[in-house]
mmCIF file with all atom_site columns, C-alpha atoms in Angstrom:
data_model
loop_
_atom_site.group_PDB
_atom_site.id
_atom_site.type_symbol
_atom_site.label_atom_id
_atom_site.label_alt_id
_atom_site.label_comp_id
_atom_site.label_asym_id
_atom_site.label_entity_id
_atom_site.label_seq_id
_atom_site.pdbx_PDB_ins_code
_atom_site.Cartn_x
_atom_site.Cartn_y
_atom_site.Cartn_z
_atom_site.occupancy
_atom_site.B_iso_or_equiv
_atom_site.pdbx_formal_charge
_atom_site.auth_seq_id
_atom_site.auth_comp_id
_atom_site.auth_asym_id
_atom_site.auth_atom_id
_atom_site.pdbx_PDB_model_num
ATOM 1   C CA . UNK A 1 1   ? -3.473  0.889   28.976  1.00 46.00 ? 1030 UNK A CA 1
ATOM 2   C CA . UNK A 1 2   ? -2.535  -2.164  30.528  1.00 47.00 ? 1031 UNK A CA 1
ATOM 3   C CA . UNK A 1 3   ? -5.933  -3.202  32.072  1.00 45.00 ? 1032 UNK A CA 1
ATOM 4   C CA . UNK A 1 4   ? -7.517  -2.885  28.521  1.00 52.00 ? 1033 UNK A CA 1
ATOM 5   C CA . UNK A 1 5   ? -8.130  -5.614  26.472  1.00 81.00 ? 1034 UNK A CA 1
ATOM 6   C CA . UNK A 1 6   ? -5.190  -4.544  23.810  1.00 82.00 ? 1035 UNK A CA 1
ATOM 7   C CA . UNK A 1 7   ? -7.092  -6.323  20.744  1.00 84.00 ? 1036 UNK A CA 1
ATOM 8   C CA . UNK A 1 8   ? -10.227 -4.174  21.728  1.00 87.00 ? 1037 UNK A CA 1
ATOM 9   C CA . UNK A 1 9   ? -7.844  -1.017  22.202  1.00 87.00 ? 1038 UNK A CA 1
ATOM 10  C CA . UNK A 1 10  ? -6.274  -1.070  19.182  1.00 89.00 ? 1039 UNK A CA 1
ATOM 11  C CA . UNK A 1 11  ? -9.775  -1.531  17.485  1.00 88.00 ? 1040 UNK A CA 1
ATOM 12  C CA . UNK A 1 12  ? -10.945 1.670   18.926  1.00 91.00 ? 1041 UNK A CA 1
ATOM 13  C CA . UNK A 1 13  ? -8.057  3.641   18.386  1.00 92.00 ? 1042 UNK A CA 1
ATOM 14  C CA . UNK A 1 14  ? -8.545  2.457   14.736  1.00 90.00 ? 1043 UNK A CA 1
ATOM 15  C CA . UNK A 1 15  ? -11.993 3.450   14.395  1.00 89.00 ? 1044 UNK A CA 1
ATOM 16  C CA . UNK A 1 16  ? -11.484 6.851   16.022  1.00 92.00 ? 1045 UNK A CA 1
ATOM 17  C CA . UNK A 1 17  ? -8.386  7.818   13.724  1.00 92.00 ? 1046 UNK A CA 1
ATOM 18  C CA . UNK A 1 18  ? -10.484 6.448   10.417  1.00 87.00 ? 1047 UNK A CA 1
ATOM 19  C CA . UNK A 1 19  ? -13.298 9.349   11.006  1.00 88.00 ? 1048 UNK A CA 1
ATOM 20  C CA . UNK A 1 20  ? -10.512 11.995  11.302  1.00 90.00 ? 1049 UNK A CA 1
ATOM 21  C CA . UNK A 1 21  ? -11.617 13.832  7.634   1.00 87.00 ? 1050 UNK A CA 1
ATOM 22  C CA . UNK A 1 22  ? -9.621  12.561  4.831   1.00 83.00 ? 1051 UNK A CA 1
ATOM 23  C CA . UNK A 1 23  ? -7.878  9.712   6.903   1.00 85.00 ? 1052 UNK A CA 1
ATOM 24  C CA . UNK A 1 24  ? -8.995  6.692   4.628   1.00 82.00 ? 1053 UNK A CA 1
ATOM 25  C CA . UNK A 1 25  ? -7.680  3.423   6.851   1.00 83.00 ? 1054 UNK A CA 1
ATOM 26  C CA . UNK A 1 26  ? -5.195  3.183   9.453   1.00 87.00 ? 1055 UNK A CA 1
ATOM 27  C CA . UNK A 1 27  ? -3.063  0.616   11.702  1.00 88.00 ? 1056 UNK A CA 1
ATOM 28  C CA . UNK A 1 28  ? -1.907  0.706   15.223  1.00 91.00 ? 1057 UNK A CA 1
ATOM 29  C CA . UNK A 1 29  ? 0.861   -0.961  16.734  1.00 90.00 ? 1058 UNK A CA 1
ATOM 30  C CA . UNK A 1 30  ? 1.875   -1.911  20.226  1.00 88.00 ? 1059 UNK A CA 1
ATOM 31  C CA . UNK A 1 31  ? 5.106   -3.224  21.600  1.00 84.00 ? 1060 UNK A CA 1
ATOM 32  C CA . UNK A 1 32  ? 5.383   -6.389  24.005  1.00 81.00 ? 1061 UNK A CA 1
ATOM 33  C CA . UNK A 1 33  ? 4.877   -4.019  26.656  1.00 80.00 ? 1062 UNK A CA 1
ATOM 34  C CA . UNK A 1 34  ? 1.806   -3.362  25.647  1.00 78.00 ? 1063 UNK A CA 1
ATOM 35  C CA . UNK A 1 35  ? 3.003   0.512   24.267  1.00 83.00 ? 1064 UNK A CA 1
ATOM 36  C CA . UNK A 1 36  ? 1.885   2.026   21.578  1.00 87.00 ? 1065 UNK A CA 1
ATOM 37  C CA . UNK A 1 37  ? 4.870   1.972   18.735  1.00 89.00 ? 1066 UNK A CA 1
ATOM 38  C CA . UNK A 1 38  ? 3.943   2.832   15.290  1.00 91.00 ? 1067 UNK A CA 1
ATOM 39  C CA . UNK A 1 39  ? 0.350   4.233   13.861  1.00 93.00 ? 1068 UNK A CA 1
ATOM 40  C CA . UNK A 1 40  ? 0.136   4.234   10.256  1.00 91.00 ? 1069 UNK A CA 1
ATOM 41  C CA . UNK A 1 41  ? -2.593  6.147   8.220   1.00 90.00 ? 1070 UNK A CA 1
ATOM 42  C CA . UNK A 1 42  ? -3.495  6.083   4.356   1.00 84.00 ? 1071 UNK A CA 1
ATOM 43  C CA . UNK A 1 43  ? -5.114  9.452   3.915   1.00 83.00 ? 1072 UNK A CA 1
ATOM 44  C CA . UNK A 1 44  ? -5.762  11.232  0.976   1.00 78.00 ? 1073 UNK A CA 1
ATOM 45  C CA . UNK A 1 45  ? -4.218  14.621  0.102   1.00 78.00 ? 1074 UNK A CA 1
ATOM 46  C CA . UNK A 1 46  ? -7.070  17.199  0.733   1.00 78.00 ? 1075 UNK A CA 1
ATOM 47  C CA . UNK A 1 47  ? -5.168  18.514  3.798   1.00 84.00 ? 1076 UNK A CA 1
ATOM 48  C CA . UNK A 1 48  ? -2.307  18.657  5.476   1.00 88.00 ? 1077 UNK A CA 1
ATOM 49  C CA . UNK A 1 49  ? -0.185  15.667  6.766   1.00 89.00 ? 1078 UNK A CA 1
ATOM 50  C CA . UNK A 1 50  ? 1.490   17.406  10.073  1.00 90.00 ? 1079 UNK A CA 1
ATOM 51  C CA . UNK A 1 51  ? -2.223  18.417  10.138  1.00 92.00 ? 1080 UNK A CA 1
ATOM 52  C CA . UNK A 1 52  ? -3.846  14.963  10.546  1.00 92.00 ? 1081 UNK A CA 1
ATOM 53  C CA . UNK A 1 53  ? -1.225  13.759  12.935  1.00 92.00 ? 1082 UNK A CA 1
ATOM 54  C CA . UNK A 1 54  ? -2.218  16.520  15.278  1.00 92.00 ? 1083 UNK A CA 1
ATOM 55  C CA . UNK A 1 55  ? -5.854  15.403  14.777  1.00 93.00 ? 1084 UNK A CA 1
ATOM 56  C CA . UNK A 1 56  ? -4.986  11.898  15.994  1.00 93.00 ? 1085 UNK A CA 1
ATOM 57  C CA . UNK A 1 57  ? -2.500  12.831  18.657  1.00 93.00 ? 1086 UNK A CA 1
ATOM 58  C CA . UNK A 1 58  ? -5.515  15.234  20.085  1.00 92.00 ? 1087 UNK A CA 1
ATOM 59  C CA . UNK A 1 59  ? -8.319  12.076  19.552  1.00 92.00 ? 1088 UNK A CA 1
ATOM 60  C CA . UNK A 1 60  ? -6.394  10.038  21.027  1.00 91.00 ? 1089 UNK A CA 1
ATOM 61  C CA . UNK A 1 61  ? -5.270  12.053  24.095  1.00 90.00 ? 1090 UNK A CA 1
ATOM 62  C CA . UNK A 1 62  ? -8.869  12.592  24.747  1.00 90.00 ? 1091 UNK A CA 1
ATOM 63  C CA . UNK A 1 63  ? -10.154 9.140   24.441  1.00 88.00 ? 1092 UNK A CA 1
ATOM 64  C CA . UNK A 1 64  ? -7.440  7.212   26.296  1.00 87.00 ? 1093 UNK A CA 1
ATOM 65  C CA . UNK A 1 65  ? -6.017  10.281  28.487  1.00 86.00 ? 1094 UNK A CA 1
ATOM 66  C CA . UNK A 1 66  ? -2.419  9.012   27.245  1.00 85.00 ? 1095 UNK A CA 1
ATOM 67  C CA . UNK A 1 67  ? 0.573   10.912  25.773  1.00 85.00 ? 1096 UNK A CA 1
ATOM 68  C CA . UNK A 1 68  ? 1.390   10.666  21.878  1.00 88.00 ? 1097 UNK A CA 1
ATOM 69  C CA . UNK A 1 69  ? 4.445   11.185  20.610  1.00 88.00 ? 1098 UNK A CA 1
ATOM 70  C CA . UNK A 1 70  ? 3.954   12.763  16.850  1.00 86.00 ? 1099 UNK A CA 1
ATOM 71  C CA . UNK A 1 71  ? 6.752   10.845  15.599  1.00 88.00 ? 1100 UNK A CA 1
ATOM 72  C CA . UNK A 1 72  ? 5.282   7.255   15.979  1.00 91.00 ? 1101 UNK A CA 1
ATOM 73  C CA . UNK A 1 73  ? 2.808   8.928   13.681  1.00 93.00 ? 1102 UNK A CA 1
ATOM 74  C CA . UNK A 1 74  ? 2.949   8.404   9.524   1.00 91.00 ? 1103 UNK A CA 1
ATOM 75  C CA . UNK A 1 75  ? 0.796   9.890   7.219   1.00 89.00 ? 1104 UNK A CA 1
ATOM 76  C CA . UNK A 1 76  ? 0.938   8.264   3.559   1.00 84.00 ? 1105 UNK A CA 1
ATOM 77  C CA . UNK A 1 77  ? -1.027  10.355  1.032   1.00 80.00 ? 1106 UNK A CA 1
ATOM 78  C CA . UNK A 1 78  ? -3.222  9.442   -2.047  1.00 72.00 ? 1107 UNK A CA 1
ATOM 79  C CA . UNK A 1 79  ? -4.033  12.150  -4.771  1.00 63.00 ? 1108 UNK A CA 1
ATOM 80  C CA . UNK A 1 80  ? -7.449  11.541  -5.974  1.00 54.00 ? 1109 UNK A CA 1
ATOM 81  C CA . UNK A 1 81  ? -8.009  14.800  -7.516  1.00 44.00 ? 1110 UNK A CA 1
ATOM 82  C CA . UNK A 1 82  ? -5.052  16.002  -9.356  1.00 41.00 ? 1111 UNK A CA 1
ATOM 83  C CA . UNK A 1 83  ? -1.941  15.116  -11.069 1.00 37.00 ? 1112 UNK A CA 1
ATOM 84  C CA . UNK A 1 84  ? 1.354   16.271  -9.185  1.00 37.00 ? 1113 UNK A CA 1
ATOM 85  C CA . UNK A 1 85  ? 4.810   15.745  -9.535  1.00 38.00 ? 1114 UNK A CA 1
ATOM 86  C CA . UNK A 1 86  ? 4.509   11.698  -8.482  1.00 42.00 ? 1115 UNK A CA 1
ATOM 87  C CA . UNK A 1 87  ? 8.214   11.545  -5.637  1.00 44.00 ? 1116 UNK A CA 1
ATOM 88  C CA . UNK A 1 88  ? 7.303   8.200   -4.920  1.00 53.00 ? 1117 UNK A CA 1
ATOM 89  C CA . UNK A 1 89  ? 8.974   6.299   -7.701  1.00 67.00 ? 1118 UNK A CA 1
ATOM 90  C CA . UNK A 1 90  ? 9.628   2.679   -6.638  1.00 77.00 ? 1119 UNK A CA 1
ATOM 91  C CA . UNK A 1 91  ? 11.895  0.665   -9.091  1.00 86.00 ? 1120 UNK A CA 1
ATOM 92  C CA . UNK A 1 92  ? 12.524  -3.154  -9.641  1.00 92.00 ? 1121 UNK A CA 1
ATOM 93  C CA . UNK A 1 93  ? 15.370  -4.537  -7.921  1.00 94.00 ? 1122 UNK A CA 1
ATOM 94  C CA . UNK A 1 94  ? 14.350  -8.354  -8.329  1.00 95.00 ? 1123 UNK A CA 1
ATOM 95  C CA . UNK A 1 95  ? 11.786  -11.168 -9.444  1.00 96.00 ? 1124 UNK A CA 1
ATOM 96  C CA . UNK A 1 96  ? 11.727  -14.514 -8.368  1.00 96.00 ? 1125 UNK A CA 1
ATOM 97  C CA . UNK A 1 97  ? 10.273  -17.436 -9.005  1.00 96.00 ? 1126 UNK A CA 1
ATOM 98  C CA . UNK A 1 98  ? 10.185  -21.136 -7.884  1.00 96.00 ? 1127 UNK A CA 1
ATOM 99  C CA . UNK A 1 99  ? 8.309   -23.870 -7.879  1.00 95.00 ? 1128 UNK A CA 1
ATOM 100 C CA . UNK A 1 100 ? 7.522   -26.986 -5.500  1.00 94.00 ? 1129 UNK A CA 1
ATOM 101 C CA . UNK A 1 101 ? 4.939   -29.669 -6.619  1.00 92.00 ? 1130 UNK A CA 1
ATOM 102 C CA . UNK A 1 102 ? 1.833   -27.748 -7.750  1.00 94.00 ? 1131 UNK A CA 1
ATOM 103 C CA . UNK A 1 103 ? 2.891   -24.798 -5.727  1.00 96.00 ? 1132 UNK A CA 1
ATOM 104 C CA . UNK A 1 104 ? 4.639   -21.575 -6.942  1.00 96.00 ? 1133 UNK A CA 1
ATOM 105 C CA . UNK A 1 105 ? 5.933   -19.136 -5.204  1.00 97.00 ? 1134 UNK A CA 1
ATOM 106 C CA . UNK A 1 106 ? 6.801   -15.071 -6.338  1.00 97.00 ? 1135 UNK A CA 1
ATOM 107 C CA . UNK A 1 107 ? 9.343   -12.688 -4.758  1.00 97.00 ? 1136 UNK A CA 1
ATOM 108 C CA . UNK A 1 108 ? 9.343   -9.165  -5.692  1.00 97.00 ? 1137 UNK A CA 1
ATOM 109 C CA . UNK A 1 109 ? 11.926  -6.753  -4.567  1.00 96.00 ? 1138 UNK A CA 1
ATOM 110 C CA . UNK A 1 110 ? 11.547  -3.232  -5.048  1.00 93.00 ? 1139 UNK A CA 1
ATOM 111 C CA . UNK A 1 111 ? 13.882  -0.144  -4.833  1.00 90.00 ? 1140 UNK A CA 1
ATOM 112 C CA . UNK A 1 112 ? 13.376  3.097   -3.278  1.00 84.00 ? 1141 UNK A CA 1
ATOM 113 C CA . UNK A 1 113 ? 16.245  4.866   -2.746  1.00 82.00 ? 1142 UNK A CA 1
ATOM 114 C CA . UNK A 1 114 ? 19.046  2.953   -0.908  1.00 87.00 ? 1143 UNK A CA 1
ATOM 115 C CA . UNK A 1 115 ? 15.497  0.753   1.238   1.00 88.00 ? 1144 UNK A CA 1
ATOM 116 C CA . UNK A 1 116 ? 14.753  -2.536  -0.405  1.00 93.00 ? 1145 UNK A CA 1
ATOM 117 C CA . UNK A 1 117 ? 11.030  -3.634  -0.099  1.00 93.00 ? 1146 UNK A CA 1
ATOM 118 C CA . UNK A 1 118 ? 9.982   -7.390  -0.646  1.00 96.00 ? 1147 UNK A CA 1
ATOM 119 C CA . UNK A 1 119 ? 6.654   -8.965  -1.271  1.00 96.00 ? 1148 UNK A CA 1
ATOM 120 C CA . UNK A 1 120 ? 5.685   -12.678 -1.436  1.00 96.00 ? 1149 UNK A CA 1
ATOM 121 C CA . UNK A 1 121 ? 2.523   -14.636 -3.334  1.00 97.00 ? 1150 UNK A CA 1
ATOM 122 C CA . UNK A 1 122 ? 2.390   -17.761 -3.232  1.00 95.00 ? 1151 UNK A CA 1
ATOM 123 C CA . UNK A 1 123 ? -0.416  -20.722 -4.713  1.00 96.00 ? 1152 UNK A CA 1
ATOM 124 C CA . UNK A 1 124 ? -1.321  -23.066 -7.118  1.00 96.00 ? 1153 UNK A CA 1
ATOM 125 C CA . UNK A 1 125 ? 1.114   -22.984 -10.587 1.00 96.00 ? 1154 UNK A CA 1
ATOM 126 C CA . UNK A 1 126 ? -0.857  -22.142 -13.401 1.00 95.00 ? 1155 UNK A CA 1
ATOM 127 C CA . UNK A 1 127 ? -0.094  -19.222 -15.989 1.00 92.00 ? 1156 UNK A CA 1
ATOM 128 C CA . UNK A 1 128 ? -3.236  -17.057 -14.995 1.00 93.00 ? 1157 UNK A CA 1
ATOM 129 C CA . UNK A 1 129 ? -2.430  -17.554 -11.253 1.00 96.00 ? 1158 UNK A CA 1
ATOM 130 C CA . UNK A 1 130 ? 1.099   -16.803 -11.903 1.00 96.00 ? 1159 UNK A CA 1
ATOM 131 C CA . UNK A 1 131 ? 0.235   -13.567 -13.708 1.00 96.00 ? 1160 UNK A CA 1
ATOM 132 C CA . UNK A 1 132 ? -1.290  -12.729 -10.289 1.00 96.00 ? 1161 UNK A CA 1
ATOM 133 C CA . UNK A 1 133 ? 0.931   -13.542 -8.030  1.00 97.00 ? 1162 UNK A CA 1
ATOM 134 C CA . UNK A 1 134 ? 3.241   -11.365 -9.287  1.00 97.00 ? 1163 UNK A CA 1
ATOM 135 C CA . UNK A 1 135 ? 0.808   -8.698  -9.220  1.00 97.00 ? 1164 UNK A CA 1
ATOM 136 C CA . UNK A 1 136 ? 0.179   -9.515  -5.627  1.00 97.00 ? 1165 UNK A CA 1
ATOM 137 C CA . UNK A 1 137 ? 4.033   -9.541  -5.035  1.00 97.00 ? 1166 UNK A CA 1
ATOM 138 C CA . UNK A 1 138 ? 4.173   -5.932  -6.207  1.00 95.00 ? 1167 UNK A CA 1
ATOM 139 C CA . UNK A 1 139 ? 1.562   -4.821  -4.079  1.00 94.00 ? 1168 UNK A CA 1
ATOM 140 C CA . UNK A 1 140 ? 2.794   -6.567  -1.199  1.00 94.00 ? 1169 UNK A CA 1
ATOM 141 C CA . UNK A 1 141 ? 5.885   -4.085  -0.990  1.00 92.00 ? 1170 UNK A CA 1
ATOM 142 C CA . UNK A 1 142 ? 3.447   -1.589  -1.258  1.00 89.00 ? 1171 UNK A CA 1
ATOM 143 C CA . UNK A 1 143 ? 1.545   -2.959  1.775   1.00 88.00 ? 1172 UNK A CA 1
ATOM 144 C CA . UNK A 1 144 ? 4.579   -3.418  3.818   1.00 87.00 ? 1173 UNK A CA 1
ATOM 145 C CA . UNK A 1 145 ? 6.170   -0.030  2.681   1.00 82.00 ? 1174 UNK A CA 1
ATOM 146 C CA . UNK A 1 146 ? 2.783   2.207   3.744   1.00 78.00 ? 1175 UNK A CA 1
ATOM 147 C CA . UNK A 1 147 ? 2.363   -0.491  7.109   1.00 76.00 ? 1176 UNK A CA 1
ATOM 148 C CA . UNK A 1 148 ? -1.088  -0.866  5.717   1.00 73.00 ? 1177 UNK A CA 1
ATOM 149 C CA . UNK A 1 149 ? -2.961  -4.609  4.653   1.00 71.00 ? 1178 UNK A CA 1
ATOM 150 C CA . UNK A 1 150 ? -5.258  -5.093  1.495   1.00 68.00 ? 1179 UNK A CA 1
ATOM 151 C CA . UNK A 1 151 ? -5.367  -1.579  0.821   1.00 79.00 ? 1180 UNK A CA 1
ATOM 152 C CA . UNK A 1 152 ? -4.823  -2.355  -3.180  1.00 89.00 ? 1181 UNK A CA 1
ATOM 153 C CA . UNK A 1 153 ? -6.767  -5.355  -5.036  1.00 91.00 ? 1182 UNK A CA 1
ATOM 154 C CA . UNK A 1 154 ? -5.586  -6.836  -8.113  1.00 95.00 ? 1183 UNK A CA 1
ATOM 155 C CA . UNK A 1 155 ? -8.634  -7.118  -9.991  1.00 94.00 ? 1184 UNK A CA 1
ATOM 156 C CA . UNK A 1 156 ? -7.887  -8.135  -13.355 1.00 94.00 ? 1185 UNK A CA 1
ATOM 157 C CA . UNK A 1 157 ? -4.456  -8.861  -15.605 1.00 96.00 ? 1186 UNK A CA 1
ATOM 158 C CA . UNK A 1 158 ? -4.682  -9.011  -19.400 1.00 93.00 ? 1187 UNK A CA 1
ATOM 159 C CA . UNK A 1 159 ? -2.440  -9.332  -22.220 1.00 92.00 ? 1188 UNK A CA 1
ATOM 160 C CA . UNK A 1 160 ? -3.527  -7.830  -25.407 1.00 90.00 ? 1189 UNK A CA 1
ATOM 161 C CA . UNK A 1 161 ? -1.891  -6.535  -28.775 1.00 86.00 ? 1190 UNK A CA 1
ATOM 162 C CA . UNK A 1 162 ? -1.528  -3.109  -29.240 1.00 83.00 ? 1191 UNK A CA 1
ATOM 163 C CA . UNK A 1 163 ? 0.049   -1.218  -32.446 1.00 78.00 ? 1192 UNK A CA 1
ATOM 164 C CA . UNK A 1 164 ? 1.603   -5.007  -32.880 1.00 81.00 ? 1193 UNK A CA 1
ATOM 165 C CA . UNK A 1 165 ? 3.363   -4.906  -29.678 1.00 87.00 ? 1194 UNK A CA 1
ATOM 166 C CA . UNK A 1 166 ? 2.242   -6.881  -26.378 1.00 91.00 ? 1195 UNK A CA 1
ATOM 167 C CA . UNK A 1 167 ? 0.796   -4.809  -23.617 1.00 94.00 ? 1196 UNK A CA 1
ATOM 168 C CA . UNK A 1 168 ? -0.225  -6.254  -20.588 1.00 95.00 ? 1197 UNK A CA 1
ATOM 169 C CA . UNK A 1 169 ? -2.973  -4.280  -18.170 1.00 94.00 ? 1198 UNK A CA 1
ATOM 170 C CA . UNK A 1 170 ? -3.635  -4.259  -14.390 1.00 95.00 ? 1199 UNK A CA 1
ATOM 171 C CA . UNK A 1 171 ? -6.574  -3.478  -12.822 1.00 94.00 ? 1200 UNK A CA 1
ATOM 172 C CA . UNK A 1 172 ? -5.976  -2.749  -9.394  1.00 93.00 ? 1201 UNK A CA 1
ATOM 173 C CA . UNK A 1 173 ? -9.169  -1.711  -6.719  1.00 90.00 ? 1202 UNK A CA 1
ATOM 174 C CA . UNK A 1 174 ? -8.134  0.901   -4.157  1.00 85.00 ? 1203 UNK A CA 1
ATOM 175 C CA . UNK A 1 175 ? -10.278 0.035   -1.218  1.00 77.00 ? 1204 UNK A CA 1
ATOM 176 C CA . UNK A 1 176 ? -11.503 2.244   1.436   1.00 69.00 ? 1205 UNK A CA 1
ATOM 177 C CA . UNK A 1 177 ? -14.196 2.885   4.077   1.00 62.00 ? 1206 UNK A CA 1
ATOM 178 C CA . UNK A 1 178 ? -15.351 6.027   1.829   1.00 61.00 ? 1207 UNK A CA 1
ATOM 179 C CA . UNK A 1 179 ? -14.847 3.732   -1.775  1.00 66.00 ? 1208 UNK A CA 1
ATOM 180 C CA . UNK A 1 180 ? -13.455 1.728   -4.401  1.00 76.00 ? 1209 UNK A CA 1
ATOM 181 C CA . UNK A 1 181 ? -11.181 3.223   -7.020  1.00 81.00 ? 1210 UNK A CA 1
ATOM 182 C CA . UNK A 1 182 ? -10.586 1.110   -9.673  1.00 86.00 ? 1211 UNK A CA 1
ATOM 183 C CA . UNK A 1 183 ? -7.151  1.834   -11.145 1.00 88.00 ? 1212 UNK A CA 1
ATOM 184 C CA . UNK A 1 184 ? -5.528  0.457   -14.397 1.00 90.00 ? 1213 UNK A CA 1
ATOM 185 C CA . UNK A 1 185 ? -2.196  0.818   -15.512 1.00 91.00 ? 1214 UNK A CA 1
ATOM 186 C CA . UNK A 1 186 ? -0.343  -1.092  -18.450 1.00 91.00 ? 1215 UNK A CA 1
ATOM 187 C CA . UNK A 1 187 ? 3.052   -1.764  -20.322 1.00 92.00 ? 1216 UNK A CA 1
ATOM 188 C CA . UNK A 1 188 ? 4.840   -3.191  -23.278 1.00 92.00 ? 1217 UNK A CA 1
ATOM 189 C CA . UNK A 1 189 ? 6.288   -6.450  -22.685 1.00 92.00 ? 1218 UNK A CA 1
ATOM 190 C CA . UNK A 1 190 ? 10.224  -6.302  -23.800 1.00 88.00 ? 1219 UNK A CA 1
ATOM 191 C CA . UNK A 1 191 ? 11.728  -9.536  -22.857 1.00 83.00 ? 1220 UNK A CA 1
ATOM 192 C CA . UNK A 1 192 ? 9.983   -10.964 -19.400 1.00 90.00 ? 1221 UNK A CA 1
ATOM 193 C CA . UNK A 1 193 ? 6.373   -10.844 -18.813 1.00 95.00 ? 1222 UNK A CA 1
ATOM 194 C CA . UNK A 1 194 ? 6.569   -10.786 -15.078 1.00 96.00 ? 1223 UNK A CA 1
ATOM 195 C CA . UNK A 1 195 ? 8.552   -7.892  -14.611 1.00 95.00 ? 1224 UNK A CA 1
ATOM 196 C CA . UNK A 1 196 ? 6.059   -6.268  -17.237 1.00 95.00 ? 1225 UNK A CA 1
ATOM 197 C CA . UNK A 1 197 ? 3.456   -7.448  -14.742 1.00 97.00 ? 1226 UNK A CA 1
ATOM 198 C CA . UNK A 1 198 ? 5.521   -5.450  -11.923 1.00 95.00 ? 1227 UNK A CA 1
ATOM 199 C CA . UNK A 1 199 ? 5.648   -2.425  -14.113 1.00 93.00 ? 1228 UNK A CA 1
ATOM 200 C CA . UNK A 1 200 ? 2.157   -2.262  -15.516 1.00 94.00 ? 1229 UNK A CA 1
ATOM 201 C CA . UNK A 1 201 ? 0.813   -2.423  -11.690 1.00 94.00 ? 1230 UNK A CA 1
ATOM 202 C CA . UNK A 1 202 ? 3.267   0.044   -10.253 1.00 92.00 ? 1231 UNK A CA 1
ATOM 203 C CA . UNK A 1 203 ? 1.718   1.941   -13.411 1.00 89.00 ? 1232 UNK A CA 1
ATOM 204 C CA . UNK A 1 204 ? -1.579  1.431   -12.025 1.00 89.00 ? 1233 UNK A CA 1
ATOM 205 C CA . UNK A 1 205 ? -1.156  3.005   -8.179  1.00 86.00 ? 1234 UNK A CA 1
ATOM 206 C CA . UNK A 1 206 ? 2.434   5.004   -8.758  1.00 76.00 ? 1235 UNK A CA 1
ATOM 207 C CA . UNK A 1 207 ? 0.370   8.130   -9.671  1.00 63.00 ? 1236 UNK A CA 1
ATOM 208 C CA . UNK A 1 208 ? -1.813  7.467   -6.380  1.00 66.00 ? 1237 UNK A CA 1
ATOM 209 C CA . UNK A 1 209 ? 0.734   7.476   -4.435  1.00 63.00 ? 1238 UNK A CA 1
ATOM 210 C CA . UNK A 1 210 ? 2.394   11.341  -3.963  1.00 47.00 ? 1239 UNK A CA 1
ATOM 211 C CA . UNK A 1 211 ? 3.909   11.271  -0.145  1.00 41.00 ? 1240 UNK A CA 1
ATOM 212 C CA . UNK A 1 212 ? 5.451   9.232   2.999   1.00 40.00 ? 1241 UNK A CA 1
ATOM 213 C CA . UNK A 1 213 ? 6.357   11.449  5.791   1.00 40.00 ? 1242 UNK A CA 1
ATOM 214 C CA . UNK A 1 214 ? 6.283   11.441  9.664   1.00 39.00 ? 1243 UNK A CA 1
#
């Protein structure tokens, strides 16, 4: 492995693991000695996760004639067709928010279990942008808690009145190499509009969302 170009490597290994059926994007990492350390997949929950991790440990063995060890392997799962019993239940431990110049900057820190996940936005300081930060935040610590990048978009954020109460509304894209799911998810704002923000997008993906495991 060490007389391949590692960028180029880990670009293959990519490809071959995102044509594995049902695997919908996935990230390899390699140590400073050039070793592989962590591969992540999104997949979505049509088959087995032990299942696809043998896949990849067998596509990979072939292609690079090198030894995978299933537990650098983790499988996070999507339900697109059916409503289960959602385990993955994230709550808000923290929002912040600060300000330098024209600049803001968002830090969201969600709960899961005892782990503490914590996503940043930062850019220019208006209301709108604001709104969207936060969103971005959120799904930051969803990034960094499935190892994945730009899986989830926020597409839209509105606040509207609804049976005389404000409701706020996400629209958040799942992207993938097979599609785009748009998602939307919403709630009532009780006292602060950003952690409604938090809540409405966790809203959005939370029933997505059914399993980590290695």
């Amino acid at each position: 492995m060490e007389n391949l170009n590692i960028n180029q490597m880990i670009s293959e290994m990519e490809e071959i693991i995102n044509h594995i059926p049902e695997v919908i994007s996935s990230k390899v990492i390699v140590g400073d000695s050039n070793d592989l350390e962590e591969i992540h997949v999104l997949a979505s929950n049509q088959r087995n996760a032990k299942q696809i991790a043998r896949d990849i440990q067998s596509a990979l063995t072939a292609k690079f004639d090198i030894k995978i060890d299933h537990k650098i392997i983790s499988v996070a799962q999507i339900n697109f067709k059916q409503e289960v019993e959602n385990e993955f239940r994230l709550k808000i431990h923290s929002i912040g928010y600060s300000v330098s110049g024209n600049m803001a900057q968002i830090k969201v820190v969600l709960q899961k279990g005892d782990e503490l996940i914590e996503g940043l936005a930062q850019g220019m300081n208006s209301k709108n942008n604001v709104y969207r930060m936060v969103a971005n935040a959120t799904l930051e610590c969803i990034h960094s808690l499935m190892g994945m990048n730009s899986t989830f978009i926020v597409e839209d954020i509105e606040q509207m009145q609804l049976a005389k109460r404000n409701v706020i509304v996400t629209a958040i894209s799942l992207i993938t190499h097979h599609e785009e799911e748009l998602m939307v998810g919403s709630a009532v704002v009780r006292k602060d509009e950003y952690e409604t923000i938090v809540r409405a997008t966790l809203d959005a993906i939370n029933r997505r969302i059914v399993r980590f495991g290695n």
